[in-house]
C-alpha positions as protocol buffer text, in pm:
chain_id: "A"
residue {
  index: 1
  type: UNK
  ca { x: 3667 y: 421 z: -1818 }
}
residue {
  index: 2
  type: UNK
  ca { x: 3682 y: 481 z: -1438 }
}
residue {
  index: 3
  type: UNK
  ca { x: 4017 y: 272 z: -1405 }
}
residue {
  index: 4
  type: UNK
  ca { x: 4178 y: 490 z: -1700 }
}
residue {
  index: 5
  type: UNK
  ca { x: 4087 y: 787 z: -1535 }
}
residue {
  index: 6
  type: UNK
  ca { x: 4216 y: 695 z: -1189 }
}
residue {
  index: 7
  type: UNK
  ca { x: 4550 y: 598 z: -1349 }
}
residue {
  index: 8
  type: UNK
  ca { x: 4542 y: 945 z: -1578 }
}
residue {
  index: 9
  type: UNK
  ca { x: 4486 y: 1116 z: -1219 }
}
residue {
  index: 10
  type: UNK
  ca { x: 4745 y: 967 z: -1021 }
}
residue {
  index: 11
  type: UNK
  ca { x: 5043 y: 1007 z: -1324 }
}
residue {
  index: 12
  type: UNK
  ca { x: 4944 y: 1384 z: -1330 }
}
residue {
  index: 13
  type: UNK
  ca { x: 4958 y: 1411 z: -927 }
}
residue {
  index: 14
  type: UNK
  ca { x: 5329 y: 1215 z: -958 }
}
residue {
  index: 15
  type: UNK
  ca { x: 5436 y: 1432 z: -1237 }
}
residue {
  index: 16
  type: UNK
  ca { x: 5314 y: 1761 z: -1028 }
}
residue {
  index: 17
  type: UNK
  ca { x: 5474 y: 1629 z: -712 }
}
residue {
  index: 18
  type: UNK
  ca { x: 5790 y: 1555 z: -912 }
}
residue {
  index: 19
  type: UNK
  ca { x: 5832 y: 1898 z: -1055 }
}
residue {
  index: 20
  type: UNK
  ca { x: 5753 y: 2032 z: -720 }
}
residue {
  index: 21
  type: UNK
  ca { x: 6037 y: 1881 z: -545 }
}
residue {
  index: 22
  type: UNK
  ca { x: 6281 y: 1951 z: -807 }
}
residue {
  index: 23
  type: UNK
  ca { x: 6155 y: 2330 z: -829 }
}
residue {
  index: 24
  type: UNK
  ca { x: 6199 y: 2338 z: -423 }
}
residue {
  index: 25
  type: UNK
  ca { x: 6555 y: 2149 z: -423 }
}
residue {
  index: 26
  type: UNK
  ca { x: 6661 y: 2401 z: -677 }
}
residue {
  index: 27
  type: UNK
  ca { x: 6518 y: 2687 z: -526 }
}
residue {
  index: 28
  type: UNK
  ca { x: 6680 y: 2593 z: -191 }
}
residue {
  index: 29
  type: UNK
  ca { x: 7006 y: 2582 z: -331 }
}
residue {
  index: 30
  type: UNK
  ca { x: 7079 y: 2249 z: -442 }
}
residue {
  index: 31
  type: UNK
  ca { x: 7374 y: 2245 z: -705 }
}
residue {
  index: 32
  type: UNK
  ca { x: 7216 y: 2045 z: -947 }
}
residue {
  index: 33
  type: UNK
  ca { x: 7360 y: 2029 z: -1304 }
}
residue {
  index: 34
  type: UNK
  ca { x: 7062 y: 1976 z: -1578 }
}
residue {
  index: 35
  type: UNK
  ca { x: 7216 y: 2134 z: -1861 }
}
residue {
  index: 36
  type: UNK
  ca { x: 7302 y: 1811 z: -2044 }
}
residue {
  index: 37
  type: UNK
  ca { x: 6943 y: 1657 z: -2007 }
}
residue {
  index: 38
  type: UNK
  ca { x: 6698 y: 1945 z: -1955 }
}
residue {
  index: 39
  type: UNK
  ca { x: 6688 y: 2296 z: -2202 }
}
residue {
  index: 40
  type: UNK
  ca { x: 6676 y: 2587 z: -2017 }
}
residue {
  index: 41
  type: UNK
  ca { x: 6348 y: 2702 z: -2163 }
}
residue {
  index: 42
  type: UNK
  ca { x: 6168 y: 2388 z: -2008 }
}
residue {
  index: 43
  type: UNK
  ca { x: 6298 y: 2472 z: -1628 }
}
residue {
  index: 44
  type: UNK
  ca { x: 5980 y: 2535 z: -1415 }
}
residue {
  index: 45
  type: UNK
  ca { x: 5954 y: 2891 z: -1337 }
}
residue {
  index: 46
  type: UNK
  ca { x: 5975 y: 2998 z: -945 }
}
residue {
  index: 47
  type: UNK
  ca { x: 5621 y: 3169 z: -960 }
}
residue {
  index: 48
  type: UNK
  ca { x: 5472 y: 2854 z: -1116 }
}
residue {
  index: 49
  type: UNK
  ca { x: 5623 y: 2639 z: -805 }
}
residue {
  index: 50
  type: UNK
  ca { x: 5574 y: 2876 z: -543 }
}
residue {
  index: 51
  type: UNK
  ca { x: 5204 y: 2874 z: -626 }
}
residue {
  index: 52
  type: UNK
  ca { x: 5175 y: 2494 z: -638 }
}
residue {
  index: 53
  type: UNK
  ca { x: 5361 y: 2487 z: -298 }
}
residue {
  index: 54
  type: UNK
  ca { x: 5130 y: 2757 z: -152 }
}
residue {
  index: 55
  type: UNK
  ca { x: 4819 y: 2574 z: -273 }
}
residue {
  index: 56
  type: UNK
  ca { x: 4957 y: 2219 z: -157 }
}
residue {
  index: 57
  type: UNK
  ca { x: 5024 y: 2368 z: 187 }
}
residue {
  index: 58
  type: UNK
  ca { x: 4691 y: 2517 z: 208 }
}
residue {
  index: 59
  type: UNK
  ca { x: 4546 y: 2164 z: 156 }
}
residue {
  index: 60
  type: UNK
  ca { x: 4744 y: 2036 z: 431 }
}
residue {
  index: 61
  type: UNK
  ca { x: 4631 y: 2301 z: 685 }
}
residue {
  index: 62
  type: UNK
  ca { x: 4279 y: 2245 z: 597 }
}
residue {
  index: 63
  type: UNK
  ca { x: 4332 y: 1857 z: 685 }
}
residue {
  index: 64
  type: UNK
  ca { x: 4219 y: 1732 z: 293 }
}
residue {
  index: 65
  type: UNK
  ca { x: 4582 y: 1610 z: 230 }
}
residue {
  index: 66
  type: UNK
  ca { x: 4806 y: 1473 z: 520 }
}
residue {
  index: 67
  type: UNK
  ca { x: 5157 y: 1622 z: 559 }
}
residue {
  index: 68
  type: UNK
  ca { x: 5443 y: 1512 z: 336 }
}
residue {
  index: 69
  type: UNK
  ca { x: 5735 y: 1604 z: 514 }
}
residue {
  index: 70
  type: UNK
  ca { x: 6033 y: 1715 z: 254 }
}
residue {
  index: 71
  type: UNK
  ca { x: 6359 y: 1859 z: 413 }
}
residue {
  index: 72
  type: UNK
  ca { x: 6434 y: 2133 z: 151 }
}
residue {
  index: 73
  type: UNK
  ca { x: 6770 y: 2196 z: 334 }
}
residue {
  index: 74
  type: UNK
  ca { x: 6931 y: 1915 z: 192 }
}
residue {
  index: 75
  type: UNK
  ca { x: 7148 y: 1899 z: -90 }
}
residue {
  index: 76
  type: UNK
  ca { x: 7167 y: 1598 z: -329 }
}
residue {
  index: 77
  type: UNK
  ca { x: 7489 y: 1565 z: -536 }
}
residue {
  index: 78
  type: UNK
  ca { x: 7410 y: 1167 z: -570 }
}
residue {
  index: 79
  type: UNK
  ca { x: 7111 y: 1122 z: -821 }
}
residue {
  index: 80
  type: UNK
  ca { x: 7036 y: 806 z: -632 }
}
residue {
  index: 81
  type: UNK
  ca { x: 6959 y: 958 z: -323 }
}
residue {
  index: 82
  type: UNK
  ca { x: 6729 y: 1202 z: -523 }
}
residue {
  index: 83
  type: UNK
  ca { x: 6557 y: 898 z: -654 }
}
residue {
  index: 84
  type: UNK
  ca { x: 6514 y: 741 z: -314 }
}
residue {
  index: 85
  type: UNK
  ca { x: 6336 y: 1056 z: -181 }
}
residue {
  index: 86
  type: UNK
  ca { x: 6103 y: 1065 z: -483 }
}
residue {
  index: 87
  type: UNK
  ca { x: 6008 y: 696 z: -434 }
}
residue {
  index: 88
  type: UNK
  ca { x: 5945 y: 778 z: -53 }
}
residue {
  index: 89
  type: UNK
  ca { x: 5715 y: 1073 z: -132 }
}
residue {
  index: 90
  type: UNK
  ca { x: 5540 y: 881 z: -401 }
}
residue {
  index: 91
  type: UNK
  ca { x: 5455 y: 621 z: -184 }
}
residue {
  index: 92
  type: UNK
  ca { x: 5304 y: 867 z: 42 }
}
residue {
  index: 93
  type: UNK
  ca { x: 5103 y: 1019 z: -229 }
}
residue {
  index: 94
  type: UNK
  ca { x: 5003 y: 698 z: -310 }
}
residue {
  index: 95
  type: UNK
  ca { x: 4824 y: 637 z: 24 }
}
residue {
  index: 96
  type: UNK
  ca { x: 4605 y: 957 z: -19 }
}
residue {
  index: 97
  type: UNK
  ca { x: 4492 y: 878 z: -348 }
}
residue {
  index: 98
  type: UNK
  ca { x: 4327 y: 561 z: -192 }
}
residue {
  index: 99
  type: UNK
  ca { x: 4100 y: 761 z: -1 }
}
residue {
  index: 100
  type: UNK
  ca { x: 4062 y: 1068 z: -218 }
}
residue {
  index: 101
  type: UNK
  ca { x: 3983 y: 1146 z: -548 }
}
residue {
  index: 102
  type: UNK
  ca { x: 4190 y: 1484 z: -703 }
}
residue {
  index: 103
  type: UNK
  ca { x: 4136 y: 1627 z: -1047 }
}
residue {
  index: 104
  type: UNK
  ca { x: 4417 y: 1823 z: -1169 }
}
residue {
  index: 105
  type: UNK
  ca { x: 4400 y: 2079 z: -1426 }
}
residue {
  index: 106
  type: UNK
  ca { x: 4744 y: 2073 z: -1619 }
}
residue {
  index: 107
  type: UNK
  ca { x: 4726 y: 2416 z: -1736 }
}
residue {
  index: 108
  type: UNK
  ca { x: 4616 y: 2589 z: -1399 }
}
residue {
  index: 109
  type: UNK
  ca { x: 4731 y: 2378 z: -1130 }
}
residue {
  index: 110
  type: UNK
  ca { x: 4374 y: 2360 z: -923 }
}
residue {
  index: 111
  type: UNK
  ca { x: 4312 y: 2071 z: -719 }
}
residue {
  index: 112
  type: UNK
  ca { x: 3948 y: 1956 z: -665 }
}
residue {
  index: 113
  type: UNK
  ca { x: 3908 y: 1714 z: -365 }
}
residue {
  index: 114
  type: UNK
  ca { x: 3621 y: 1492 z: -404 }
}
residue {
  index: 115
  type: UNK
  ca { x: 3560 y: 1318 z: -12 }
}
residue {
  index: 116
  type: UNK
  ca { x: 3348 y: 997 z: -62 }
}
residue {
  index: 117
  type: UNK
  ca { x: 3072 y: 991 z: 183 }
}
residue {
  index: 118
  type: UNK
  ca { x: 3023 y: 714 z: 417 }
}
residue {
  index: 119
  type: UNK
  ca { x: 2733 y: 481 z: 322 }
}
residue {
  index: 120
  type: UNK
  ca { x: 2442 y: 456 z: 604 }
}
residue {
  index: 121
  type: UNK
  ca { x: 2417 y: 61 z: 716 }
}
residue {
  index: 122
  type: UNK
  ca { x: 2056 y: -16 z: 600 }
}
residue {
  index: 123
  type: UNK
  ca { x: 1972 y: -119 z: 973 }
}
residue {
  index: 124
  type: UNK
  ca { x: 2058 y: 253 z: 1104 }
}
residue {
  index: 125
  type: UNK
  ca { x: 1791 y: 376 z: 845 }
}
residue {
  index: 126
  type: UNK
  ca { x: 1488 y: 484 z: 1030 }
}
residue {
  index: 127
  type: UNK
  ca { x: 1181 y: 338 z: 848 }
}
residue {
  index: 128
  type: UNK
  ca { x: 908 y: 610 z: 820 }
}
residue {
  index: 129
  type: UNK
  ca { x: 558 y: 458 z: 862 }
}
residue {
  index: 130
  type: UNK
  ca { x: 349 y: 514 z: 546 }
}
residue {
  index: 131
  type: UNK
  ca { x: 16 y: 640 z: 581 }
}
residue {
  index: 132
  type: UNK
  ca { x: -192 y: 508 z: 294 }
}
residue {
  index: 133
  type: UNK
  ca { x: -192 y: 753 z: -10 }
}
residue {
  index: 134
  type: UNK
  ca { x: -360 y: 541 z: -310 }
}
residue {
  index: 135
  type: UNK
  ca { x: -677 y: 376 z: -361 }
}
residue {
  index: 136
  type: UNK
  ca { x: -470 y: 50 z: -399 }
}
residue {
  index: 137
  type: UNK
  ca { x: -314 y: 98 z: -16 }
}
residue {
  index: 138
  type: UNK
  ca { x: -666 y: 1 z: 103 }
}
residue {
  index: 139
  type: UNK
  ca { x: -641 y: -359 z: 126 }
}
residue {
  index: 140
  type: UNK
  ca { x: -926 y: -509 z: 370 }
}
residue {
  index: 141
  type: UNK
  ca { x: -1000 y: -803 z: 172 }
}
residue {
  index: 142
  type: UNK
  ca { x: -1314 y: -873 z: -49 }
}
residue {
  index: 143
  type: UNK
  ca { x: -1549 y: -610 z: 65 }
}
residue {
  index: 144
  type: UNK
  ca { x: -1896 y: -733 z: 6 }
}
residue {
  index: 145
  type: UNK
  ca { x: -2177 y: -473 z: 96 }
}
residue {
  index: 146
  type: UNK
  ca { x: -2546 y: -529 z: 35 }
}
residue {
  index: 147
  type: UNK
  ca { x: -2819 y: -276 z: 40 }
}
residue {
  index: 148
  type: UNK
  ca { x: -3082 y: -215 z: 282 }
}
residue {
  index: 149
  type: UNK
  ca { x: -2919 y: -466 z: 534 }
}
residue {
  index: 150
  type: UNK
  ca { x: -2727 y: -472 z: 804 }
}
residue {
  index: 151
  type: UNK
  ca { x: -2336 y: -517 z: 708 }
}
residue {
  index: 152
  type: UNK
  ca { x: -2028 y: -608 z: 918 }
}
residue {
  index: 153
  type: UNK
  ca { x: -1692 y: -467 z: 834 }
}
residue {
  index: 154
  type: UNK
  ca { x: -1330 y: -503 z: 1004 }
}
residue {
  index: 155
  type: UNK
  ca { x: -1080 y: -183 z: 1028 }
}
residue {
  index: 156
  type: UNK
  ca { x: -741 y: -321 z: 1040 }
}
residue {
  index: 157
  type: UNK
  ca { x: -551 y: 34 z: 1027 }
}
residue {
  index: 158
  type: UNK
  ca { x: -419 y: 230 z: 1304 }
}
residue {
  index: 159
  type: UNK
  ca { x: -656 y: 510 z: 1154 }
}
residue {
  index: 160
  type: UNK
  ca { x: -1034 y: 518 z: 1147 }
}
residue {
  index: 161
  type: UNK
  ca { x: -1230 y: 400 z: 847 }
}
residue {
  index: 162
  type: UNK
  ca { x: -1467 y: 633 z: 749 }
}
residue {
  index: 163
  type: UNK
  ca { x: -1757 y: 470 z: 523 }
}
residue {
  index: 164
  type: UNK
  ca { x: -1864 y: 823 z: 400 }
}
residue {
  index: 165
  type: UNK
  ca { x: -2218 y: 935 z: 498 }
}
residue {
  index: 166
  type: UNK
  ca { x: -2284 y: 596 z: 713 }
}
residue {
  index: 167
  type: UNK
  ca { x: -2059 y: 561 z: 984 }
}
residue {
  index: 168
  type: UNK
  ca { x: -1680 y: 537 z: 1123 }
}
residue {
  index: 169
  type: UNK
  ca { x: -1501 y: 231 z: 1231 }
}
residue {
  index: 170
  type: UNK
  ca { x: -1242 y: 298 z: 1532 }
}
residue {
  index: 171
  type: UNK
  ca { x: -879 y: 152 z: 1454 }
}
residue {
  index: 172
  type: UNK
  ca { x: -856 y: -223 z: 1463 }
}
residue {
  index: 173
  type: UNK
  ca { x: -1210 y: -274 z: 1547 }
}
residue {
  index: 174
  type: UNK
  ca { x: -1501 y: -428 z: 1374 }
}
residue {
  index: 175
  type: UNK
  ca { x: -1862 y: -253 z: 1327 }
}
residue {
  index: 176
  type: UNK
  ca { x: -2189 y: -343 z: 1204 }
}
residue {
  index: 177
  type: UNK
  ca { x: -2376 y: -102 z: 1030 }
}
residue {
  index: 178
  type: UNK
  ca { x: -2709 y: -47 z: 805 }
}
residue {
  index: 179
  type: UNK
  ca { x: -2713 y: 34 z: 422 }
}
residue {
  index: 180
  type: UNK
  ca { x: -2972 y: 208 z: 239 }
}
residue {
  index: 181
  type: UNK
  ca { x: -3056 y: 200 z: -128 }
}
residue {
  index: 182
  type: UNK
  ca { x: -2724 y: 368 z: -230 }
}
residue {
  index: 183
  type: UNK
  ca { x: -2563 y: 210 z: -497 }
}
residue {
  index: 184
  type: UNK
  ca { x: -2214 y: 251 z: -384 }
}
residue {
  index: 185
  type: UNK
  ca { x: -2038 y: 384 z: -83 }
}
residue {
  index: 186
  type: UNK
  ca { x: -1702 y: 565 z: -30 }
}
residue {
  index: 187
  type: UNK
  ca { x: -1453 y: 415 z: 207 }
}
residue {
  index: 188
  type: UNK
  ca { x: -1180 y: 671 z: 337 }
}
residue {
  index: 189
  type: UNK
  ca { x: -867 y: 597 z: 552 }
}
residue {
  index: 190
  type: UNK
  ca { x: -643 y: 904 z: 633 }
}
residue {
  index: 191
  type: UNK
  ca { x: -621 y: 1051 z: 249 }
}
residue {
  index: 192
  type: UNK
  ca { x: -707 y: 729 z: 86 }
}
residue {
  index: 193
  type: UNK
  ca { x: -1051 y: 676 z: -49 }
}
residue {
  index: 194
  type: UNK
  ca { x: -1193 y: 334 z: -235 }
}
residue {
  index: 195
  type: UNK
  ca { x: -1558 y: 321 z: -398 }
}
residue {
  index: 196
  type: UNK
  ca { x: -1728 y: 21 z: -337 }
}
residue {
  index: 197
  type: UNK
  ca { x: -2037 y: -88 z: -518 }
}
residue {
  index: 198
  type: UNK
  ca { x: -2331 y: -215 z: -329 }
}
residue {
  index: 199
  type: UNK
  ca { x: -2491 y: -555 z: -424 }
}
residue {
  index: 200
  type: UNK
  ca { x: -2868 y: -502 z: -436 }
}
residue {
  index: 201
  type: UNK
  ca { x: -3112 y: -689 z: -197 }
}
residue {
  index: 202
  type: UNK
  ca { x: -3352 y: -860 z: -386 }
}
residue {
  index: 203
  type: UNK
  ca { x: -3716 y: -883 z: -256 }
}
residue {
  index: 204
  type: UNK
  ca { x: -3840 y: -1184 z: -43 }
}
residue {
  index: 205
  type: UNK
  ca { x: -4009 y: -1476 z: -230 }
}
residue {
  index: 206
  type: UNK
  ca { x: -4328 y: -1649 z: -113 }
}
residue {
  index: 207
  type: UNK
  ca { x: -4397 y: -1997 z: -230 }
}
residue {
  index: 208
  type: UNK
  ca { x: -4706 y: -2149 z: -195 }
}
residue {
  index: 209
  type: UNK
  ca { x: -4786 y: -2490 z: -225 }
}
residue {
  index: 210
  type: UNK
  ca { x: -5116 y: -2682 z: -173 }
}
residue {
  index: 211
  type: UNK
  ca { x: -5094 y: -3039 z: 28 }
}
residue {
  index: 212
  type: UNK
  ca { x: -5457 y: -3126 z: 66 }
}
residue {
  index: 213
  type: UNK
  ca { x: -5751 y: -3130 z: -175 }
}
residue {
  index: 214
  type: UNK
  ca { x: -6052 y: -3248 z: 16 }
}
residue {
  index: 215
  type: UNK
  ca { x: -6387 y: -3210 z: -88 }
}
residue {
  index: 216
  type: UNK
  ca { x: -6568 y: -3096 z: 245 }
}
residue {
  index: 217
  type: UNK
  ca { x: -6568 y: -2801 z: 458 }
}
residue {
  index: 218
  type: UNK
  ca { x: -6507 y: -3023 z: 773 }
}
residue {
  index: 219
  type: UNK
  ca { x: -6243 y: -3228 z: 628 }
}
residue {
  index: 220
  type: UNK
  ca { x: -5998 y: -2922 z: 550 }
}
residue {
  index: 221
  type: UNK
  ca { x: -6048 y: -2800 z: 901 }
}
residue {
  index: 222
  type: UNK
  ca { x: -5868 y: -3100 z: 1014 }
}
residue {
  index: 223
  type: UNK
  ca { x: -5542 y: -3127 z: 782 }
}
residue {
  index: 224
  type: UNK
  ca { x: -5301 y: -2864 z: 690 }
}
residue {
  index: 225
  type: UNK
  ca { x: -5373 y: -2746 z: 364 }
}
residue {
  index: 226
  type: UNK
  ca { x: -5113 y: -2513 z: 261 }
}
residue {
  index: 227
  type: UNK
  ca { x: -4728 y: -2486 z: 317 }
}
residue {
  index: 228
  type: UNK
  ca { x: -4571 y: -2187 z: 258 }
}
residue {
  index: 229
  type: UNK
  ca { x: -4216 y: -2103 z: 203 }
}
residue {
  index: 230
  type: UNK
  ca { x: -4055 y: -1760 z: 262 }
}
residue {
  index: 231
  type: UNK
  ca { x: -3703 y: -1698 z: 72 }
}
residue {
  index: 232
  type: UNK
  ca { x: -3475 y: -1428 z: 152 }
}
residue {
  index: 233
  type: UNK
  ca { x: -3110 y: -1368 z: 199 }
}
residue {
  index: 234
  type: UNK
  ca { x: -3171 y: -1194 z: 507 }
}
residue {
  index: 235
  type: UNK
  ca { x: -3499 y: -1370 z: 690 }
}
residue {
  index: 236
  type: UNK
  ca { x: -3426 y: -1213 z: 1019 }
}
residue {
  index: 237
  type: UNK
  ca { x: -3533 y: -860 z: 902 }
}
residue {
  index: 238
  type: UNK
  ca { x: -3855 y: -983 z: 780 }
}
residue {
  index: 239
  type: UNK
  ca { x: -4199 y: -949 z: 908 }
}
residue {
  index: 240
  type: UNK
  ca { x: -4459 y: -1188 z: 806 }
}
residue {
  index: 241
  type: UNK
  ca { x: -4810 y: -1170 z: 865 }
}
residue {
  index: 242
  type: UNK
  ca { x: -5093 y: -1397 z: 755 }
}
residue {
  index: 243
  type: UNK
  ca { x: -5468 y: -1286 z: 719 }
}
residue {
  index: 244
  type: UNK
  ca { x: -5782 y: -1523 z: 676 }
}
residue {
  index: 245
  type: UNK
  ca { x: -5971 y: -1743 z: 897 }
}
residue {
  index: 246
  type: UNK
  ca { x: -5653 y: -1977 z: 929 }
}
residue {
  index: 247
  type: UNK
  ca { x: -5427 y: -2114 z: 1188 }
}
residue {
  index: 248
  type: UNK
  ca { x: -5049 y: -2081 z: 1115 }
}
residue {
  index: 249
  type: UNK
  ca { x: -4753 y: -2298 z: 1255 }
}
residue {
  index: 250
  type: UNK
  ca { x: -4416 y: -2154 z: 1153 }
}
residue {
  index: 251
  type: UNK
  ca { x: -4096 y: -2314 z: 1184 }
}
residue {
  index: 252
  type: UNK
  ca { x: -3814 y: -2111 z: 1042 }
}
residue {
  index: 253
  type: UNK
  ca { x: -3907 y: -2002 z: 702 }
}
residue {
  index: 254
  type: UNK
  ca { x: -4172 y: -2259 z: 657 }
}
residue {
  index: 255
  type: UNK
  ca { x: -4553 y: -2193 z: 746 }
}
residue {
  index: 256
  type: UNK
  ca { x: -4817 y: -2459 z: 779 }
}
residue {
  index: 257
  type: UNK
  ca { x: -5179 y: -2308 z: 715 }
}
residue {
  index: 258
  type: UNK
  ca { x: -5488 y: -2507 z: 839 }
}
residue {
  index: 259
  type: UNK
  ca { x: -5854 y: -2359 z: 778 }
}
residue {
  index: 260
  type: UNK
  ca { x: -5998 y: -2259 z: 1087 }
}
residue {
  index: 261
  type: UNK
  ca { x: -6369 y: -2418 z: 1170 }
}
residue {
  index: 262
  type: UNK
  ca { x: -6588 y: -2128 z: 1192 }
}
residue {
  index: 263
  type: UNK
  ca { x: -6913 y: -2287 z: 1086 }
}
residue {
  index: 264
  type: UNK
  ca { x: -7027 y: -2523 z: 1340 }
}
residue {
  index: 265
  type: UNK
  ca { x: -7359 y: -2681 z: 1169 }
}
residue {
  index: 266
  type: UNK
  ca { x: -7475 y: -2776 z: 855 }
}
residue {
  index: 267
  type: UNK
  ca { x: -7753 y: -2548 z: 867 }
}
residue {
  index: 268
  type: UNK
  ca { x: -7532 y: -2259 z: 934 }
}
residue {
  index: 269
  type: UNK
  ca { x: -7319 y: -2354 z: 617 }
}
residue {
  index: 270
  type: UNK
  ca { x: -7639 y: -2328 z: 407 }
}
residue {
  index: 271
  type: UNK
  ca { x: -7714 y: -1974 z: 572 }
}
residue {
  index: 272
  type: UNK
  ca { x: -7387 y: -1869 z: 445 }
}
residue {
  index: 273
  type: UNK
  ca { x: -7337 y: -2055 z: 103 }
}
residue {
  index: 274
  type: UNK
  ca { x: -7708 y: -2134 z: 39 }
}
residue {
  index: 275
  type: UNK
  ca { x: -7709 y: -1889 z: -250 }
}
residue {
  index: 276
  type: UNK
  ca { x: -7404 y: -1967 z: -429 }
}
residue {
  index: 277
  type: UNK
  ca { x: -7301 y: -2229 z: -638 }
}
residue {
  index: 278
  type: UNK
  ca { x: -7020 y: -2483 z: -558 }
}
residue {
  index: 279
  type: UNK
  ca { x: -6715 y: -2487 z: -540 }
}
residue {
  index: 280
  type: UNK
  ca { x: -6691 y: -2252 z: -227 }
}
residue {
  index: 281
  type: UNK
  ca { x: -6372 y: -2080 z: -159 }
}
residue {
  index: 282
  type: UNK
  ca { x: -6224 y: -1933 z: 165 }
}
residue {
  index: 283
  type: UNK
  ca { x: -5904 y: -1750 z: 73 }
}
residue {
  index: 284
  type: UNK
  ca { x: -5584 y: -1634 z: 309 }
}
residue {
  index: 285
  type: UNK
  ca { x: -5298 y: -1432 z: 240 }
}
residue {
  index: 286
  type: UNK
  ca { x: -4937 y: -1400 z: 345 }
}
residue {
  index: 287
  type: UNK
  ca { x: -4758 y: -1054 z: 364 }
}
residue {
  index: 288
  type: UNK
  ca { x: -4389 y: -1021 z: 405 }
}
residue {
  index: 289
  type: UNK
  ca { x: -4244 y: -668 z: 494 }
}
residue {
  index: 290
  type: UNK
  ca { x: -3885 y: -579 z: 464 }
}
residue {
  index: 291
  type: UNK
  ca { x: -3823 y: -414 z: 807 }
}
residue {
  index: 292
  type: UNK
  ca { x: -3513 y: -215 z: 664 }
}
residue {
  index: 293
  type: UNK
  ca { x: -3604 y: -103 z: 304 }
}
residue {
  index: 294
  type: UNK
  ca { x: -3992 y: -88 z: 381 }
}
residue {
  index: 295
  type: UNK
  ca { x: -4073 y: -299 z: 68 }
}
residue {
  index: 296
  type: UNK
  ca { x: -4384 y: -538 z: 110 }
}
residue {
  index: 297
  type: UNK
  ca { x: -4485 y: -862 z: -96 }
}
residue {
  index: 298
  type: UNK
  ca { x: -4770 y: -1099 z: -72 }
}
residue {
  index: 299
  type: UNK
  ca { x: -4897 y: -1386 z: -189 }
}
residue {
  index: 300
  type: UNK
  ca { x: -5190 y: -1647 z: -99 }
}
residue {
  index: 301
  type: UNK
  ca { x: -5414 y: -1959 z: -151 }
}
residue {
  index: 302
  type: UNK
  ca { x: -5797 y: -2041 z: -145 }
}
residue {
  index: 303
  type: UNK
  ca { x: -5915 y: -2354 z: 58 }
}
residue {
  index: 304
  type: UNK
  ca { x: -6153 y: -2515 z: -199 }
}
residue {
  index: 305
  type: UNK
  ca { x: -6467 y: -2715 z: -100 }
}
residue {
  index: 306
  type: UNK
  ca { x: -6806 y: -2817 z: -223 }
}
residue {
  index: 307
  type: UNK
  ca { x: -7015 y: -2911 z: 110 }
}
residue {
  index: 308
  type: UNK
  ca { x: -7022 y: -2885 z: 476 }
}
């Protein structure tokens, strides 16, 4: 379709130029006898030719069309000379149409130039940095935040990263902050936001295991009677305490508990337990407190014996 349109435009331009040249030559005094090939009523009127010439002259003055030199003082008696002159003019017009696209109205001789715009090379186009504008623009990996503990988050952006209601991380920085019991937090970078759910912080577990089962009080004071293990995802924020007449040896999350000898003789033992029926019991308790959440859990055990 585009190729046919270009050929139609060129054809119309050549026809207009041909009529223009014939009219100018005729009006300037050339003696051309056309009676045998053209009827009188088909001859181009002078007013039409003058209008076309003025319009083409205005396009040349504006620089939209290069000047085409036509010597209107020449008189052609030889048709071959006229043909050669028209061919030269057509060649000049062909060069013009390679750079411009002209639309010609055949009933009203108006010409609308459409100058092609030069494309800007890709390397000359300035890249405009984009600020995150959508939730998907916040890409800082898989974010895992947990309630009631210290969390660390990296901000890879050139803008501050705000954890709404908690803290703000400067650009290109990493920060550790403490969360509370909120179920989710909002992360904001520029005008973009993202909601991140917080993983619940489970309560610590206290596992009590009896490792010695002897029958006398004095034998229990010589061995480790219980081994206690405290399990938690964040043991560093736990506060552990043990109550009761016991000694504690701790290694990491493991506590070895031994009964203290507070009774020095059998007579003293009888004074304490003489009115009770065996077996006798001495209890202890292990208490664990989460220093961030304030929650506490407890568990314990009993040293059991039947004699001094």
